[in-house]
Short mmCIF file of C-alpha atoms in Angstrom, two decimals:
data_model
loop_
_atom_site.label_atom_id
_atom_site.label_comp_id
_atom_site.label_asym_id
_atom_site.label_seq_id
_atom_site.Cartn_x
_atom_site.Cartn_y
_atom_site.Cartn_z
CA MET A 1 -26.94 1.07 10.96
CA ASN A 2 -26.18 2.37 7.44
CA ALA A 3 -24.08 0.06 5.30
CA ILE A 4 -20.48 0.86 5.11
CA PRO A 5 -19.60 1.37 1.29
CA ARG A 6 -16.57 -0.30 -0.42
CA SER A 7 -14.64 3.01 -0.25
CA ALA A 8 -14.32 2.50 3.43
CA THR A 9 -11.80 -0.33 2.70
CA LEU A 10 -9.31 2.56 2.22
CA ILE A 11 -9.61 3.23 6.03
CA TRP A 12 -7.97 -0.17 6.59
CA ILE A 13 -5.05 1.18 4.67
CA LEU A 14 -4.81 4.10 7.01
CA LEU A 15 -4.77 1.79 9.96
CA LEU A 16 -2.65 -1.10 8.86
CA GLY A 17 0.35 0.43 10.46
CA MET A 18 -1.43 1.07 13.76
CA ILE A 19 -2.53 -2.34 14.99
CA ALA A 20 -1.35 -2.63 18.60
CA ALA A 21 -1.28 -5.40 21.12
CA CYS A 22 -4.92 -5.47 22.30
CA GLY A 23 -4.99 -9.15 23.47
CA LYS A 24 -5.03 -8.11 27.08
CA SER A 25 -8.13 -5.92 26.69
CA PRO A 26 -11.12 -7.29 28.42
CA PRO A 27 -14.74 -7.21 27.15
CA ALA A 28 -16.82 -4.34 28.25
CA ARG A 29 -20.44 -4.54 29.17
CA ASN A 30 -22.21 -7.21 27.04
CA GLN A 31 -20.36 -6.22 23.84
CA GLU A 32 -17.25 -8.10 22.77
CA LYS A 33 -15.07 -5.05 22.53
CA ALA A 34 -11.77 -3.91 23.88
CA ALA A 35 -11.87 -1.27 26.53
CA VAL A 36 -9.31 1.46 26.76
CA PRO A 37 -6.61 -0.27 28.87
CA SER A 38 -4.94 1.18 31.92
CA SER A 39 -1.64 -0.60 32.12
CA GLU A 40 0.30 1.31 34.85
CA SER A 41 2.55 -1.23 36.51
CA THR A 42 4.96 -0.97 39.59
CA LYS A 43 7.46 -2.94 37.39
CA SER A 44 7.13 -0.86 34.22
CA PRO A 45 7.18 2.97 34.38
CA THR A 46 4.49 5.03 32.63
CA VAL A 47 5.58 6.50 29.32
CA LEU A 48 2.14 8.06 28.16
CA GLU A 49 -0.93 9.55 29.67
CA ILE A 50 -4.14 10.21 27.80
CA GLU A 51 -6.61 11.79 30.25
CA GLU A 52 -7.07 9.27 32.94
CA CYS A 53 -5.49 6.34 31.13
CA LYS A 54 -1.80 5.44 31.56
CA PHE A 55 0.42 3.37 29.35
CA SER A 56 3.71 1.80 30.42
CA ARG A 57 7.03 1.06 28.71
CA ALA A 58 5.89 -2.57 28.79
CA ASP A 59 2.79 -1.69 26.71
CA PHE A 60 4.98 0.12 24.14
CA ALA A 61 7.30 -2.89 24.01
CA ASP A 62 4.16 -5.17 23.38
CA TYR A 63 3.04 -2.78 20.68
CA LEU A 64 6.40 -3.12 18.80
CA SER A 65 6.75 -6.81 19.10
CA SER A 66 3.22 -7.36 17.76
CA ARG A 67 3.73 -4.96 14.83
CA TYR A 68 7.40 -5.63 14.16
CA PRO A 69 8.33 -9.13 15.37
CA ASP A 70 11.50 -9.28 13.17
CA LEU A 71 12.70 -5.68 13.73
CA LYS A 72 15.81 -5.51 15.84
CA LEU A 73 15.79 -2.28 18.00
CA ASP A 74 17.92 -0.83 20.66
CA SER A 75 18.21 2.54 22.42
CA SER A 76 20.68 3.74 19.92
CA ARG A 77 18.07 3.98 17.27
CA SER A 78 16.28 6.73 18.96
CA SER A 79 15.02 8.54 15.92
CA LEU A 80 13.18 5.42 14.56
CA LEU A 81 11.98 4.56 18.07
CA SER A 82 10.53 8.16 18.34
CA ARG A 83 8.48 7.75 15.25
CA LEU A 84 7.27 4.24 16.19
CA PHE A 85 6.21 5.84 19.59
CA ASP A 86 4.30 8.57 17.78
CA GLY A 87 2.47 5.81 16.10
CA PHE A 88 1.72 4.07 19.49
CA VAL A 89 0.38 7.57 20.75
CA ASP A 90 -1.92 7.95 17.69
CA TYR A 91 -3.30 4.44 18.04
CA GLN A 92 -4.13 4.96 21.74
CA ILE A 93 -5.82 8.20 20.87
CA LEU A 94 -8.00 6.36 18.38
CA ARG A 95 -8.84 3.91 20.97
CA TYR A 96 -9.74 6.45 23.59
CA ARG A 97 -11.90 8.42 21.06
CA ALA A 98 -13.80 5.24 20.03
CA GLU A 99 -14.42 4.31 23.75
CA GLN A 100 -15.66 7.88 24.44
CA ALA A 101 -18.04 7.72 21.57
CA GLY A 102 -19.36 4.52 22.87
CA VAL A 103 -18.70 2.56 19.67
CA THR A 104 -19.06 -1.16 19.98
CA VAL A 105 -18.64 -4.05 17.76
CA SER A 106 -20.76 -7.22 18.56
CA ALA A 107 -19.69 -10.72 17.70
CA ASP A 108 -22.59 -10.88 15.21
CA GLU A 109 -21.34 -7.56 13.46
CA LEU A 110 -17.75 -8.72 13.22
CA PRO A 111 -17.97 -11.11 10.11
CA GLY A 112 -19.86 -8.51 8.01
CA LEU A 113 -17.58 -5.59 8.99
CA SER A 114 -14.45 -7.75 8.41
CA GLU A 115 -15.77 -8.52 4.88
CA LYS A 116 -16.73 -5.00 4.09
CA LEU A 117 -13.51 -3.51 5.36
CA GLN A 118 -11.33 -6.36 4.01
CA LEU A 119 -9.77 -6.91 7.32
CA PRO A 120 -7.26 -9.89 7.29
CA SER A 121 -9.39 -11.83 9.74
CA ASP A 122 -7.41 -15.15 9.22
CA SER A 123 -4.10 -13.51 10.38
CA LEU A 124 -5.29 -11.26 13.23
CA PRO A 125 -5.94 -12.49 16.75
CA ARG A 126 -9.76 -11.98 17.54
CA PRO A 127 -9.25 -9.22 20.15
CA ILE A 128 -7.12 -7.25 17.78
CA LEU A 129 -9.62 -7.71 15.01
CA MET A 130 -12.41 -6.50 17.30
CA GLU A 131 -10.53 -3.43 18.25
CA THR A 132 -9.58 -2.60 14.78
CA ALA A 133 -13.08 -3.07 13.57
CA ARG A 134 -14.26 -0.84 16.32
CA ILE A 135 -11.74 1.97 15.66
CA GLN A 136 -12.68 1.90 11.87
CA LYS A 137 -16.30 1.97 12.59
CA TYR A 138 -15.75 5.13 14.79
CA LEU A 139 -13.77 6.71 12.10
CA TYR A 140 -16.15 5.94 9.31
CA PHE A 141 -19.33 7.25 11.02
CA ASN A 142 -17.69 10.34 12.58
CA TYR A 143 -15.20 11.48 9.90
CA PHE A 144 -15.15 9.40 6.68
CA ARG A 145 -18.83 8.88 5.79
CA GLN A 146 -19.33 12.50 4.59
CA GLN A 147 -16.35 12.46 2.24
CA GLU A 148 -17.37 12.56 -1.46
CA VAL A 149 -15.53 13.02 -4.75
CA SER A 150 -17.57 14.96 -7.40
CA ASP A 151 -17.36 14.62 -11.15
CA ASN A 152 -16.07 18.15 -11.24
CA GLU A 153 -13.17 17.44 -8.99
CA ILE A 154 -12.35 14.39 -11.14
CA ALA A 155 -12.43 16.44 -14.35
CA GLU A 156 -10.31 19.26 -12.78
CA TYR A 157 -7.74 16.65 -11.53
CA TYR A 158 -7.55 15.21 -14.91
CA ARG A 159 -7.23 18.50 -16.65
CA THR A 160 -4.33 19.53 -14.27
CA HIS A 161 -2.52 16.14 -14.36
CA ARG A 162 -2.78 15.11 -17.97
CA ASN A 163 0.86 14.16 -18.13
CA ASP A 164 0.19 11.52 -15.42
CA PHE A 165 -2.11 9.76 -17.74
CA ARG A 166 0.09 9.70 -20.81
CA GLN A 167 0.76 6.25 -22.18
CA GLU A 168 4.04 5.70 -24.08
CA THR A 169 4.18 3.68 -27.27
CA GLU A 170 3.56 0.02 -26.60
CA VAL A 171 4.43 -3.18 -28.62
CA HIS A 172 3.36 -6.76 -28.25
CA LEU A 173 6.84 -8.38 -28.68
CA TYR A 174 8.03 -11.87 -29.75
CA GLN A 175 11.70 -13.07 -29.85
CA ILE A 176 13.83 -15.94 -31.02
CA LEU A 177 17.21 -16.07 -29.04
CA LEU A 178 20.19 -18.11 -30.39
CA SER A 179 23.81 -18.43 -29.26
CA ASP A 180 25.36 -18.59 -32.64
CA LYS A 181 25.24 -15.66 -34.97
CA ASP A 182 25.51 -17.72 -38.24
CA GLN A 183 22.64 -19.76 -37.13
CA ALA A 184 20.65 -16.58 -36.34
CA ILE A 185 21.30 -15.09 -39.75
CA GLU A 186 20.25 -18.43 -41.39
CA LEU A 187 17.09 -18.56 -39.37
CA ARG A 188 16.24 -14.96 -40.29
CA GLY A 189 16.59 -15.84 -43.88
CA ILE A 190 13.94 -18.51 -43.37
CA LEU A 191 11.62 -16.19 -41.63
CA GLN A 192 12.00 -13.48 -44.45
CA ASN A 193 10.40 -16.01 -46.64
CA SER A 194 7.99 -17.60 -44.22
CA PRO A 195 7.20 -14.94 -41.50
CA ASP A 196 4.20 -17.09 -40.38
CA ARG A 197 6.60 -19.72 -39.11
CA PHE A 198 7.91 -17.35 -36.34
CA GLU A 199 6.00 -18.88 -33.50
CA GLU A 200 6.83 -22.47 -34.49
CA LEU A 201 10.53 -21.72 -34.87
CA ALA A 202 10.55 -19.73 -31.51
CA ARG A 203 9.10 -22.79 -29.79
CA THR A 204 11.51 -25.33 -31.35
CA ARG A 205 14.72 -23.39 -31.76
CA SER A 206 14.78 -20.39 -29.26
CA LEU A 207 17.01 -20.67 -26.29
CA SER A 208 14.96 -18.00 -24.19
CA PRO A 209 12.44 -18.83 -21.56
CA GLU A 210 9.66 -17.42 -23.74
CA ALA A 211 10.05 -20.31 -26.15
CA VAL A 212 7.30 -22.23 -24.23
CA ASN A 213 5.02 -19.33 -25.22
CA ASN A 214 5.90 -19.31 -28.91
CA GLY A 215 8.47 -16.51 -28.18
CA TYR A 216 6.00 -14.04 -26.65
CA MET A 217 7.77 -11.76 -24.30
CA GLY A 218 4.71 -9.42 -23.42
CA ILE A 219 3.86 -5.90 -23.76
CA PHE A 220 6.77 -3.28 -23.59
CA GLU A 221 6.56 0.45 -23.34
CA LYS A 222 9.23 2.54 -25.00
CA GLY A 223 12.21 3.15 -22.55
CA VAL A 224 12.06 -0.36 -20.91
CA LEU A 225 14.21 -2.45 -23.15
CA PRO A 226 17.93 -2.16 -23.51
CA GLU A 227 18.89 0.50 -26.10
CA GLU A 228 20.30 -1.81 -28.65
CA MET A 229 17.15 -3.77 -28.68
CA GLU A 230 14.75 -0.84 -28.25
CA ASN A 231 15.98 1.04 -31.42
CA VAL A 232 15.20 -1.89 -33.45
CA VAL A 233 11.94 -3.14 -31.93
CA PHE A 234 10.18 0.38 -32.02
CA SER A 235 11.17 0.78 -35.67
CA LEU A 236 9.37 -2.30 -36.64
CA ARG A 237 6.00 -2.51 -38.41
CA PRO A 238 3.54 -5.11 -37.16
CA HIS A 239 4.61 -8.56 -38.26
CA GLN A 240 7.82 -7.28 -39.71
CA ILE A 241 10.90 -9.52 -38.84
CA SER A 242 13.84 -7.65 -37.37
CA PRO A 243 17.57 -7.90 -38.31
CA VAL A 244 19.73 -10.01 -36.06
CA VAL A 245 20.32 -8.09 -32.85
CA GLU A 246 23.48 -8.85 -30.75
CA SER A 247 23.37 -8.43 -26.95
CA LYS A 248 25.16 -9.94 -23.87
CA PHE A 249 22.48 -12.69 -23.91
CA GLY A 250 23.13 -13.85 -27.47
CA PHE A 251 21.65 -13.08 -30.94
CA HIS A 252 17.99 -12.13 -31.20
CA ILE A 253 15.32 -11.99 -33.83
CA PHE A 254 12.16 -9.93 -32.99
CA LYS A 255 8.73 -9.65 -34.22
CA VAL A 256 6.08 -7.07 -33.19
CA THR A 257 2.47 -8.34 -33.76
CA SER A 258 0.81 -4.97 -32.69
CA ARG A 259 1.55 -1.50 -31.39
CA SER A 260 -0.23 1.50 -30.02
CA ASN A 261 1.36 4.92 -30.34
CA ARG A 262 1.83 7.48 -27.48
CA ARG A 263 -1.30 8.90 -26.36
CA THR A 264 -3.13 10.52 -23.34
CA LEU A 265 -5.67 8.11 -21.85
CA PRO A 266 -9.19 9.44 -22.08
CA LEU A 267 -11.00 10.53 -18.90
CA GLN A 268 -13.44 7.70 -18.97
CA ARG A 269 -10.65 5.17 -18.77
CA VAL A 270 -8.91 6.72 -15.81
CA LYS A 271 -12.02 8.09 -13.92
CA SER A 272 -12.18 5.33 -11.45
CA GLN A 273 -8.45 5.61 -10.68
CA ILE A 274 -8.73 9.29 -10.12
CA HIS A 275 -11.73 8.76 -7.80
CA ARG A 276 -9.80 6.35 -5.79
CA ASP A 277 -6.75 8.62 -5.53
CA LEU A 278 -8.88 11.63 -4.49
CA MET A 279 -10.94 9.71 -2.09
CA SER A 280 -7.71 8.39 -0.45
CA GLN A 281 -6.37 11.97 -0.15
CA LYS A 282 -9.65 13.17 1.50
CA LEU A 283 -9.80 10.16 3.80
CA ARG A 284 -6.17 10.79 5.02
CA ALA A 285 -6.80 14.54 5.38
CA ALA A 286 -9.86 13.78 7.48
CA TYR A 287 -7.84 11.32 9.59
CA GLU A 288 -5.09 13.95 10.25
CA VAL A 289 -7.68 16.57 11.25
CA MET A 290 -9.25 14.04 13.65
CA LEU A 291 -5.94 13.51 15.26
CA GLU A 292 -5.03 17.09 15.32
CA GLU A 293 -8.29 17.98 17.10
CA ALA A 294 -7.83 15.09 19.60
CA ARG A 295 -4.20 16.24 20.32
CA GLU A 296 -5.55 19.84 21.06
CA SER A 297 -8.47 18.76 23.23
CA LEU A 298 -7.11 15.83 25.26
CA HIS A 299 -4.58 15.81 28.04
CA ILE A 300 -1.73 13.93 26.48
CA LYS A 301 1.59 13.66 28.40
CA ILE A 302 4.57 11.87 27.20
CA VAL A 303 7.09 10.90 30.08
CA LYS A 304 10.33 10.92 28.15
CA GLU A 305 12.68 9.96 30.95
CA ASN A 306 10.85 6.48 31.47
CA MET A 307 11.19 5.40 27.79
CA GLY A 308 14.72 3.99 27.82
CA PHE A 309 15.82 6.01 24.79
CA THR A 310 16.13 9.55 23.81
CA TYR A 311 12.65 10.60 22.50
CA SER A 312 12.49 13.54 20.04
CA PRO A 313 9.04 14.68 18.99
CA GLU A 314 8.08 15.60 15.52
CA THR A 315 7.73 19.39 14.76
CA GLY A 316 4.25 20.48 15.55
CA ASP A 317 3.54 17.94 18.19
CA HIS A 318 1.25 19.49 20.70
CA SER A 319 1.34 16.80 23.52
CA ASP A 320 2.69 17.74 26.88
CA GLU A 321 6.10 16.38 27.73
CA THR A 322 7.73 16.06 31.08
CA ASP A 323 11.03 14.93 32.44
CA ASN A 324 9.74 14.60 35.91
#
């Protein structure tokens, strides 16, 4: 089997919201995998059919409780329940397709797949982990493996989205905060004559939490600080001591140690980010195509009257519905 590259970890993002209650699924053949369940019960009516497989209202309830244990739902929230049910349908389609394709995950494969796909193996029950790995393996080898992002695509995206990579003016900012204006004016006079004492006095005199870091507040872009502070801070030259600035917090003295002016980040600096974004778009598009093909080719029936709430399908849903 070919190795699954790191880009396949994005598949996990696509599937995070689709982990269902698979704990009841028995192993099939000699592989430790979950078979497509048939959960029709005399006590729980069928709400979904995919080919020969039937899923009950209890299956959907298990799916919800495993995914959203703290979410309080009742039949009055039919719009939300409808979208959650759509996710349940998509998940069962994936399971069915993986089963049809004969995809298996052995106990020996699981640790390696979990690491490569960055599955949260410590928090998922083993049956769910096995099923999730099986679905991702199916998606990767049938839909995602052929997806690539070329240098030309990256360059074109950069050319047409240059504003997305514009970096505002940034400063490394220090401050001393005092509660008394006269003390602040006196301290600023000391700093005017001995600017190299700023960090020392910030550490010993400032009331701000940053005092433990010699007054260092961090890196700030233009547009983040309150207006009365920003106008002063971004007018400072490196190592210049600011006038006393009054705010609701007290009386501030600022110092900027370095600044970088507004600029567009070069392509090489953002290339990996663009690659990730474009690959994510392609994987999601391939995933949607796969689901659409499955909805068109499989017999999928939603039995609305058995759900216990008023189901409303999304526009473009091609599954059969019945009220009988």
